[in-house]
XYZ file of C-alpha atoms in Angstrom:
696
model
C 107.238 59.554 122.771
C 108.762 58.066 119.627
C 111.605 55.620 120.162
C 114.820 56.030 118.225
C 114.155 53.228 115.731
C 110.521 54.359 115.265
C 111.590 57.863 114.277
C 114.256 56.584 111.878
C 111.814 54.088 110.322
C 109.298 56.883 109.726
C 111.843 58.903 107.762
C 113.103 55.882 105.797
C 109.512 54.988 104.850
C 109.225 58.038 102.642
C 112.932 58.673 101.961
C 114.929 55.449 101.639
C 118.083 57.486 100.903
C 117.933 59.436 104.160
C 121.107 59.613 106.269
C 120.221 57.106 108.975
C 123.479 57.732 110.844
C 122.741 61.473 111.020
C 119.351 60.828 112.610
C 120.771 58.331 115.127
C 123.568 60.749 116.112
C 121.066 63.574 116.583
C 118.770 61.395 118.740
C 121.566 60.261 121.048
C 123.176 63.744 121.220
C 119.913 65.426 122.192
C 119.050 62.696 124.740
C 122.420 63.101 126.450
C 122.425 66.919 126.233
C 118.993 67.387 127.826
C 119.761 64.724 130.441
C 117.412 64.973 133.424
C 115.690 68.220 132.383
C 111.909 68.205 132.877
C 109.064 70.062 131.165
C 106.211 71.774 133.014
C 104.146 68.598 132.491
C 106.743 66.540 134.368
C 107.770 64.673 131.210
C 111.461 64.462 130.271
C 112.394 67.571 128.308
C 113.817 65.325 125.596
C 110.272 64.284 124.698
C 109.551 67.738 123.225
C 112.157 67.800 120.395
C 111.298 64.195 119.519
C 107.589 65.038 119.245
C 108.478 68.066 117.089
C 110.491 65.770 114.823
C 107.529 63.378 114.698
C 105.213 66.172 113.549
C 107.634 66.957 110.726
C 107.867 63.326 109.599
C 104.132 63.536 108.883
C 105.075 66.246 106.364
C 107.761 63.977 104.821
C 110.574 66.431 105.432
C 114.240 65.613 104.738
C 116.793 64.173 107.139
C 118.517 67.533 107.822
C 115.226 69.090 108.882
C 114.351 66.151 111.148
C 117.817 66.316 112.731
C 117.351 70.065 113.235
C 114.041 69.422 115.003
C 115.717 66.928 117.349
C 118.527 69.375 118.140
C 116.672 72.710 118.054
C 116.749 73.333 121.841
C 120.210 71.989 122.619
C 122.200 75.206 122.122
C 119.896 77.332 124.266
C 118.842 74.904 126.981
C 121.944 72.718 127.436
C 125.731 73.112 127.530
C 125.989 72.219 123.822
C 127.628 74.871 121.633
C 127.093 75.879 117.996
C 130.634 74.681 117.298
C 129.776 71.196 118.605
C 126.652 71.076 116.451
C 128.601 72.054 113.318
C 131.435 69.601 114.021
C 129.078 66.692 114.725
C 126.266 67.331 112.221
C 127.680 69.609 109.528
C 127.262 73.263 108.582
C 123.730 72.926 107.135
C 122.224 71.468 110.312
C 124.189 73.941 112.457
C 122.843 76.853 110.424
C 119.279 75.560 110.692
C 119.563 74.988 114.442
C 120.897 78.519 114.862
C 117.936 79.896 112.873
C 115.360 77.998 114.923
C 116.891 78.430 118.374
C 114.565 80.214 120.767
C 115.602 83.791 121.411
C 114.578 84.121 125.056
C 117.939 85.572 126.135
C 117.348 88.795 124.219
C 117.574 91.854 126.418
C 114.503 94.036 125.872
C 112.886 96.804 127.857
C 109.335 95.900 126.892
C 107.382 92.846 125.804
C 106.793 94.365 122.353
C 110.542 94.895 121.908
C 111.237 91.270 122.825
C 108.584 89.971 120.447
C 109.748 92.266 117.658
C 113.391 91.253 118.047
C 112.421 87.570 118.032
C 110.431 88.134 114.872
C 113.212 90.193 113.256
C 115.873 87.477 113.675
C 113.425 84.724 112.837
C 112.365 86.344 109.573
C 115.965 86.921 108.513
C 116.812 83.257 109.132
C 113.591 82.147 107.433
C 114.326 84.205 104.315
C 117.559 82.245 103.862
C 116.038 78.772 104.328
C 112.309 78.144 104.681
C 112.961 74.962 106.683
C 113.631 77.225 109.670
C 109.967 78.226 109.536
C 108.738 74.638 109.195
C 110.664 73.510 112.280
C 109.637 76.583 114.255
C 105.952 76.053 113.439
C 106.136 72.416 114.534
C 107.926 73.530 117.718
C 105.219 76.085 118.466
C 102.419 73.602 117.671
C 103.743 71.064 120.175
C 104.251 73.790 122.781
C 100.625 74.834 122.293
C 99.453 71.224 122.725
C 101.144 71.143 126.138
C 100.433 74.768 127.098
C 97.870 73.774 129.741
C 100.675 72.360 131.895
C 102.176 75.827 132.466
C 100.936 76.981 135.912
C 101.021 80.779 135.413
C 97.930 82.086 133.523
C 99.689 85.263 132.364
C 102.476 83.220 130.747
C 99.942 80.971 129.018
C 98.126 84.023 127.674
C 101.354 85.643 126.455
C 102.337 82.510 124.525
C 98.795 82.144 123.152
C 98.704 85.782 122.011
C 102.073 85.458 120.271
C 100.805 82.285 118.577
C 97.608 83.970 117.411
C 99.354 87.128 116.180
C 102.476 85.681 114.559
C 102.717 81.904 114.205
C 99.174 81.050 113.067
C 99.302 83.756 110.336
C 102.722 82.499 109.255
C 101.309 78.980 108.940
C 98.396 80.318 106.905
C 100.688 82.272 104.604
C 102.583 79.135 103.550
C 99.341 77.185 103.209
C 99.686 74.972 106.291
C 96.036 75.288 107.232
C 95.911 72.316 109.608
C 98.744 73.832 111.653
C 96.972 77.199 111.572
C 93.595 75.822 112.691
C 95.012 73.811 115.580
C 97.137 76.736 116.781
C 94.159 79.103 116.623
C 91.906 76.700 118.524
C 94.457 76.091 121.278
C 95.280 79.810 121.559
C 91.580 80.775 121.559
C 90.924 78.467 124.510
C 93.505 80.423 126.532
C 92.678 83.942 125.337
C 88.871 83.696 125.456
C 88.134 80.729 127.750
C 84.501 81.678 128.416
C 83.703 82.131 124.719
C 85.489 78.871 123.899
C 83.523 76.905 126.504
C 80.220 78.486 125.462
C 80.656 77.664 121.761
C 81.916 74.139 122.503
C 78.846 73.422 124.692
C 76.450 74.753 122.049
C 78.071 72.614 119.372
C 77.676 69.587 121.636
C 73.992 70.369 122.209
C 73.423 70.621 118.462
C 75.062 67.233 117.920
C 73.074 65.616 120.734
C 69.786 66.962 119.371
C 70.248 66.504 115.642
C 71.942 63.146 115.333
C 74.888 62.784 113.009
C 73.980 65.615 110.643
C 77.430 65.755 109.090
C 77.372 62.061 108.131
C 73.881 62.372 106.623
C 74.698 65.438 104.534
C 78.028 63.956 103.462
C 76.494 60.660 102.272
C 73.802 62.570 100.379
C 76.438 64.718 98.687
C 78.463 61.649 97.667
C 75.367 59.941 96.261
C 74.412 63.042 94.256
C 77.839 63.290 92.616
C 77.993 59.539 91.976
C 74.657 59.624 90.124
C 76.172 62.161 87.730
C 79.352 60.161 87.154
C 81.730 62.008 89.480
C 83.653 59.791 91.888
C 84.515 61.788 95.004
C 85.767 61.336 98.537
C 83.652 63.386 100.942
C 84.653 64.477 104.413
C 82.764 66.856 106.673
C 83.437 68.622 109.917
C 82.095 71.285 112.182
C 84.048 74.502 112.094
C 86.260 74.849 115.130
C 85.217 77.238 117.930
C 87.653 80.008 116.970
C 86.381 80.074 113.370
C 82.787 80.309 114.625
C 83.642 83.034 117.155
C 85.474 85.044 114.492
C 82.439 84.949 112.182
C 80.186 86.003 115.052
C 82.459 88.987 115.738
C 82.778 89.999 112.078
C 79.048 89.771 111.343
C 77.900 91.031 114.775
C 75.511 88.094 115.180
C 74.762 85.525 117.860
C 75.520 81.801 117.698
C 71.861 81.071 116.934
C 71.980 83.394 113.917
C 75.060 81.684 112.500
C 73.947 79.138 109.934
C 77.169 77.967 108.296
C 78.892 75.945 111.009
C 79.455 72.867 108.827
C 82.035 72.493 106.071
C 82.547 69.645 103.581
C 85.524 68.746 101.474
C 85.029 67.119 98.077
C 88.153 65.405 96.689
C 87.982 64.437 92.991
C 90.427 63.080 90.415
C 90.965 65.985 88.022
C 90.605 69.740 87.723
C 87.780 69.202 85.205
C 85.950 67.114 87.801
C 86.183 70.037 90.229
C 84.122 72.233 87.924
C 81.744 69.381 87.048
C 81.087 68.744 90.742
C 80.520 72.460 91.294
C 77.890 72.577 88.545
C 76.092 69.503 89.904
C 75.984 70.933 93.432
C 74.736 74.348 92.265
C 71.969 72.736 90.197
C 70.835 70.736 93.227
C 70.998 73.438 95.927
C 70.851 77.232 95.608
C 74.191 79.007 96.043
C 74.561 81.658 98.732
C 75.293 84.896 96.806
C 78.788 86.252 97.243
C 80.146 83.041 98.743
C 81.693 81.463 95.618
C 85.462 81.760 95.177
C 87.584 80.193 92.448
C 91.085 79.696 93.814
C 91.954 77.291 90.993
C 92.016 79.880 88.212
C 93.415 82.519 90.596
C 95.347 80.735 93.391
C 96.075 82.439 96.677
C 99.503 83.984 97.099
C 100.631 80.960 99.101
C 99.732 78.627 96.209
C 96.430 77.427 97.694
C 94.022 76.083 95.042
C 90.409 75.025 95.551
C 86.820 75.927 94.702
C 84.810 77.370 97.594
C 81.043 77.697 97.639
C 78.207 77.820 100.157
C 74.736 76.405 99.455
C 71.399 76.320 101.260
C 70.949 72.632 102.052
C 67.423 71.415 102.819
C 66.148 74.980 102.662
C 67.466 76.267 105.984
C 70.988 74.955 106.530
C 73.879 76.841 105.006
C 76.745 74.488 104.170
C 80.254 75.414 103.029
C 81.798 73.130 100.403
C 85.405 73.010 99.178
C 86.177 71.115 95.966
C 89.714 70.116 94.994
C 91.941 67.354 93.594
C 94.216 65.078 95.657
C 97.221 67.202 94.702
C 95.433 70.414 95.667
C 94.368 68.777 98.933
C 97.969 67.869 99.827
C 99.014 71.455 99.144
C 96.075 72.784 101.174
C 96.881 70.601 104.190
C 100.646 71.074 104.254
C 101.239 74.072 101.989
C 104.878 74.685 101.237
C 105.861 71.421 102.901
C 103.877 69.495 100.274
C 106.368 70.719 97.653
C 109.345 69.441 99.643
C 111.788 67.384 97.580
C 114.475 65.905 99.783
C 116.679 65.100 96.781
C 116.982 68.720 95.643
C 118.187 70.253 98.888
C 116.754 73.200 100.733
C 113.792 75.283 99.641
C 114.553 78.999 99.430
C 112.093 81.868 99.560
C 111.083 81.970 95.889
C 108.789 84.193 93.861
C 105.738 82.232 94.958
C 106.516 83.249 98.515
C 107.769 86.760 97.805
C 105.821 87.922 100.858
C 108.806 86.705 102.897
C 110.982 89.206 101.046
C 108.326 91.853 101.730
C 108.526 91.093 105.454
C 112.321 91.296 105.407
C 112.083 94.671 103.637
C 109.628 95.851 106.289
C 111.829 94.797 109.196
C 114.807 96.580 107.626
C 112.888 99.880 107.473
C 110.763 99.735 110.648
C 111.677 102.449 113.134
C 110.360 100.876 116.341
C 109.299 97.457 117.690
C 105.648 98.506 117.674
C 105.892 99.599 114.033
C 107.540 96.298 113.039
C 104.831 94.219 114.708
C 102.085 96.389 113.197
C 103.437 96.041 109.668
C 104.201 92.322 109.836
C 100.770 91.519 111.248
C 99.272 93.487 108.367
C 101.405 91.631 105.856
C 100.500 88.202 107.246
C 97.034 88.495 108.642
C 94.555 89.929 106.163
C 92.271 88.358 103.581
C 93.356 88.906 100.012
C 91.957 90.385 96.829
C 93.336 90.240 93.284
C 94.085 93.249 91.082
C 95.747 93.561 87.687
C 98.193 95.959 86.062
C 97.307 97.323 82.578
C 99.607 94.587 81.165
C 97.636 91.864 82.959
C 100.101 91.118 85.769
C 98.324 89.823 88.878
C 98.964 91.272 92.346
C 97.433 90.107 95.618
C 96.528 92.690 98.240
C 94.621 92.703 101.534
C 90.976 93.687 101.575
C 90.694 97.440 101.931
C 93.842 98.106 99.875
C 94.095 101.319 97.849
C 96.098 102.352 94.748
C 98.926 103.407 97.061
C 99.195 99.804 98.303
C 99.034 98.548 94.715
C 101.812 100.928 93.625
C 104.145 99.786 96.395
C 103.294 96.145 95.650
C 104.502 96.653 92.074
C 107.663 98.592 92.989
C 108.770 100.882 95.793
C 109.784 103.632 93.340
C 106.324 103.544 91.750
C 104.743 104.014 95.171
C 107.050 106.910 96.051
C 106.181 108.721 92.793
C 102.412 108.064 92.695
C 100.308 111.152 91.980
C 97.051 109.535 90.896
C 95.431 106.346 89.684
C 93.004 104.892 87.203
C 90.812 101.959 88.179
C 89.239 100.208 85.193
C 90.157 103.242 83.081
C 88.524 105.809 85.373
C 90.471 108.476 87.301
C 90.095 107.948 91.065
C 91.652 109.406 94.246
C 94.565 107.486 95.772
C 92.395 106.665 98.801
C 89.888 104.667 96.680
C 89.436 101.060 97.869
C 90.332 98.479 95.206
C 87.756 95.768 94.512
C 88.524 92.177 93.561
C 89.432 91.905 89.865
C 90.036 95.636 89.278
C 92.607 96.805 86.749
C 94.770 99.495 88.343
C 97.041 101.983 86.566
C 99.287 104.226 88.660
C 100.062 107.745 87.430
C 103.527 108.883 88.493
C 105.766 111.945 88.621
C 109.453 112.107 89.502
C 108.726 115.341 91.371
C 106.374 113.523 93.775
C 107.345 112.306 97.220
C 105.357 110.274 99.802
C 102.906 112.418 101.773
C 102.109 112.042 105.498
C 98.353 111.728 104.832
C 98.987 108.583 102.742
C 99.345 106.726 106.059
C 95.635 107.385 106.665
C 94.626 105.027 103.856
C 97.618 102.756 103.163
C 96.536 99.240 104.174
C 99.627 97.078 103.595
C 102.605 96.827 105.878
C 104.975 97.210 102.918
C 103.380 100.496 101.821
C 103.210 101.952 105.341
C 106.817 100.978 106.081
C 108.059 102.528 102.808
C 106.075 105.737 103.372
C 107.321 106.108 106.929
C 110.914 105.468 105.853
C 110.739 108.203 103.187
C 109.045 110.584 105.603
C 111.776 109.977 108.171
C 114.443 110.742 105.558
C 112.566 113.872 104.461
C 111.973 114.948 108.048
C 115.660 114.649 108.907
C 116.658 116.595 105.777
C 114.192 119.374 106.564
C 115.074 119.364 110.252
C 118.730 119.951 109.358
C 117.726 122.746 106.939
C 115.640 124.418 109.643
C 118.425 123.908 112.169
C 120.860 125.593 109.784
C 118.608 128.662 109.499
C 118.181 128.883 113.268
C 121.899 128.317 113.893
C 122.932 130.991 111.382
C 120.579 133.454 113.102
C 122.077 132.606 116.499
C 125.579 133.240 115.123
C 124.445 136.668 113.883
C 123.636 137.621 117.494
C 127.170 136.936 118.710
C 129.175 140.074 119.537
C 132.191 138.998 117.432
C 133.101 136.637 114.563
C 133.659 132.982 115.468
C 137.145 131.565 115.766
C 138.265 128.650 113.579
C 137.863 126.041 116.335
C 134.735 127.510 117.953
C 132.343 124.911 116.521
C 134.534 121.938 117.530
C 134.821 123.333 121.037
C 131.066 123.916 121.203
C 130.346 120.334 120.132
C 132.491 119.015 122.981
C 130.802 121.282 125.524
C 127.319 120.309 124.313
C 128.310 116.607 124.088
C 127.276 116.328 120.444
C 129.004 114.126 117.864
C 129.078 116.381 114.815
C 127.656 119.507 113.211
C 124.534 117.700 111.949
C 123.781 116.662 115.526
C 124.127 120.306 116.552
C 121.746 121.501 113.825
C 119.200 118.827 114.774
C 119.486 119.748 118.457
C 118.886 123.420 117.618
C 115.894 122.643 115.386
C 114.379 120.333 118.003
C 115.217 122.722 120.866
C 117.185 120.060 122.672
C 119.564 122.935 123.413
C 118.517 126.537 123.988
C 119.808 129.538 122.036
C 121.647 130.718 125.144
C 123.390 127.343 125.566
C 124.550 127.385 121.933
C 125.813 130.980 122.204
C 127.706 130.235 125.421
C 129.249 127.108 123.896
C 130.352 129.005 120.779
C 131.533 132.134 122.590
C 131.645 132.069 126.397
C 130.033 135.128 127.979
C 128.005 136.042 124.884
C 124.687 135.000 126.416
C 125.384 135.824 130.034
C 122.603 137.906 131.538
C 122.928 140.290 134.450
C 120.998 143.192 135.876
C 122.117 145.531 133.135
C 122.128 143.341 130.048
C 119.489 140.981 128.593
C 120.038 137.991 126.298
C 120.654 139.273 122.720
C 117.382 139.248 120.825
C 116.718 137.717 117.417
C 118.266 139.962 114.780
C 116.226 138.952 111.701
C 113.138 136.933 110.904
C 113.832 133.373 109.763
C 112.426 132.467 106.356
C 110.434 129.233 106.071
C 110.759 129.257 102.276
C 111.921 125.864 100.999
C 110.601 123.972 104.009
C 107.594 121.670 103.760
C 104.501 122.318 105.921
C 103.840 119.350 108.168
C 107.483 118.212 108.130
C 109.870 120.931 109.314
C 107.064 123.067 110.685
C 103.318 122.909 111.185
C 100.743 125.592 110.488
C 98.536 126.259 113.488
C 95.054 124.724 113.165
C 93.830 127.404 115.568
C 94.561 130.399 113.310
C 95.381 128.984 109.832
C 98.143 131.414 108.803
C 98.668 132.071 105.080
C 101.511 133.810 103.171
C 101.392 137.524 103.871
C 100.292 137.141 107.501
C 102.658 138.338 110.225
C 103.796 135.081 111.827
C 105.779 133.763 114.770
C 106.866 130.250 115.650
C 106.574 128.354 118.922
C 109.484 125.991 119.560
C 109.207 123.262 122.171
C 111.669 120.469 123.032
C 111.695 117.617 120.470
C 108.923 119.186 118.390
C 108.929 121.030 115.097
C 108.130 124.728 114.990
C 104.410 125.534 115.219
C 103.586 128.600 113.085
C 100.885 131.024 114.304
C 99.536 134.418 113.261
C 100.805 137.191 115.490
C 97.274 137.776 116.819
C 96.540 134.107 117.569
C 95.139 133.700 121.098
C 97.241 130.548 121.607
C 100.355 132.704 121.860
C 99.170 134.134 125.172
C 99.189 130.658 126.756
C 102.607 129.479 125.536
C 104.857 130.098 128.530
C 106.740 126.814 127.959
C 107.799 127.639 124.363
C 110.456 129.814 122.760
C 109.154 132.440 120.333
C 110.868 132.592 116.958
C 110.327 135.489 114.572
C 109.451 133.980 111.173
C 108.928 135.209 107.631
C 107.251 133.532 104.668
C 109.886 134.461 102.110
C 109.376 136.012 98.683
C 108.254 132.836 96.889
C 105.786 131.544 99.474
C 102.366 130.957 97.920
C 99.375 128.793 98.709
C 97.913 127.682 102.031
C 94.661 126.756 103.716
C 92.722 129.568 105.366
C 89.632 129.340 107.575
C 86.899 131.958 107.651
C 83.680 132.242 109.637
C 80.763 133.234 107.412
C 77.421 134.274 108.966
C 74.534 133.918 106.501
C 70.880 134.807 106.424
C 68.781 131.697 106.828
C 67.235 131.832 103.357
C 67.261 129.668 100.214
C 70.361 130.071 98.024
C 72.511 131.785 100.665
C 75.153 129.065 100.739
C 75.079 128.858 96.944
C 75.841 132.581 96.740
C 78.874 132.101 98.981
C 80.240 129.175 96.950
C 79.727 131.121 93.697
C 81.704 134.121 94.989
C 84.495 131.848 96.212
C 84.676 130.156 92.799
C 84.725 133.491 90.976
C 87.785 134.501 92.997
C 89.619 131.272 92.035
C 89.694 129.893 95.557
C 88.910 126.268 96.324
C 86.592 125.073 99.104
C 88.147 122.206 101.078
C 85.582 121.853 103.844
C 82.437 123.507 105.215
C 81.319 122.910 108.785
C 78.043 124.126 110.268
C 78.915 125.879 113.499
C 76.078 127.825 115.172
C 72.539 128.844 114.354
C 70.484 131.798 115.596
C 66.955 132.741 114.622
C 67.180 133.810 110.994
C 70.978 133.294 110.702
C 73.536 130.487 110.668
C 77.342 130.505 110.857
C 79.672 128.203 108.884
C 83.401 127.547 109.131
C 84.796 127.417 105.593
C 88.297 126.055 104.815
C 89.723 127.509 101.591
C 92.795 127.102 99.432
C 94.087 130.646 98.730
C 97.296 132.110 97.298
C 98.107 134.531 100.107
C 96.641 137.019 102.592
C 95.921 139.565 99.846
C 93.912 137.007 97.886
C 91.994 136.084 101.047
C 91.245 139.709 101.962
C 89.790 140.449 98.501
C 87.612 137.336 98.747
C 86.362 138.303 102.228
C 85.533 141.825 100.986
C 83.491 140.354 98.116
C 81.613 138.087 100.529
C 80.780 140.995 102.856
C 79.246 142.859 99.887
C 76.749 140.028 99.243
C 73.184 140.543 100.575
C 73.040 136.994 101.915
C 76.148 137.501 104.072
C 75.965 139.419 107.334
C 79.512 138.889 108.639
C 82.871 137.417 107.554
C 85.906 137.045 109.823
C 88.983 134.918 110.403
C 88.784 133.019 113.701
């Protein structure tokens, strides 16, 4: 453990103007506050914050951050109060300590809720001052280094999983790759101990059998560059076990099939030397196709710059090589911390790290802990690609991103209004995967709104969170509209007009806050029709031997409501406008619309039936027909021709059954209404190739 004078000397060595008194006060305060507390290892608890501070001195962080590291556990784990911290060390340190303080006292029903709430508060604090993140990462790194002292395996695994899912990706996103690698290795050893041991033993066997391969390849690389006038520092290493295991999982290969387990770093003086060294290496050894990446001309979103390539060394050994300058290397090792300037005060979340703002936007719109964790892991954890707007603006997205993700990356309003896209000038569906370097143009319409099926191909957390938020708003609006229609129909069944105070009285009886809550409860069948009638007018729904509950007086129109939001069309019978329809209403579900002859209705004892009507303006829906064809050439072509002639659109064809000489297909069609569908079915029946047509 660092002594007091050693810690202060470390800070003064890189910042002679540091507040020495502040550091001494923090050291003594923390020592006295933690007193005789012990860690799981048996060491004094005070050793932990001092080691965290020591880690941060390696990053040359300012005196306020070092003091925060020393004090970061005092408020939670000792009798010290936030007021004491502010009075003794000032408002800046107090604010930082509050942002970093562990959040273990949070009341949560589930582990995911606890983790999500920790992350929510942490991200909000981090967005105000990035030093909160730097201290927290150092805190987590030291905890991981001593994790093996915790006796309970399940607790070790929980901490390791949280580190792998949240803290290692956060370190990667601000470019602190050394922190990320060490966290991943330590977490991997806990989460997959057998895989860790197996890979470690195989690496040891390779080293025992092949001598110092890394030193030999490294010296040869340095000699090659020197001969061509490029002075370079070369360092090599074996990839750590987690990196190797991840590649094995991604490529579905064994350890023996994995050839690139060595990586070399080439540090040169200038950016020009980077490209010169790259050319020399590629002339000497063949490049592995698809493995070259230029992060100098197009840096990663976290500011990382370097050239990456892989070559086949000595014919059979694939070697990864990274080429960068000293400045790039400092940024690559310590990321955001490498930009720290203690004379200019705190570093805020700037445009270079706008992903922090994206995460804050996600946490403000997430509806559940699970959704928050899903979106933030997406935002932090995926490899990136680069895509351009028509004006040449660069946007980074995860691999697998689509135009919907691109639209939301540019602006939330653009995503909400997207109706189509052009990639490299060519019209494409919104589900098209964007490739690295594509130019993407989003086509928009103010009449558009996010669609539920967008969630099937949106890849970014920001896009998915924005879509879900809009859908929730739309769903509530439509739920209230449906509830109003159902409520008005219930009122029509009452034997007399309502009194002025009837609704207020009903709300009290039903224990609902306001009229909107009543409409939502009716739409979601959280209250029955009889309960609403009795609350509005006592005795109106009372049943006895001689009188039944008043029946629905008029069919409820679904005009103006959106399929899939306020109601769903039954997949079993595919009703279309013009069909006689009824709705099934179950607690906390939207109304499911079925044709009156749907067989599902006979098995719906747990649902209320609601008489429905399409309304005068209803037009357009998906119908399904069963078409039995002769098994002869051109039969299916005849069917598709007839469908096209009747201006219907085929959405899907599924082969269903086959008998000798015949086969049956399920065909999903876009039609205007039941009349349109009936004319089409009549035309199909008249064709020689068709033996039968029916709706299932």
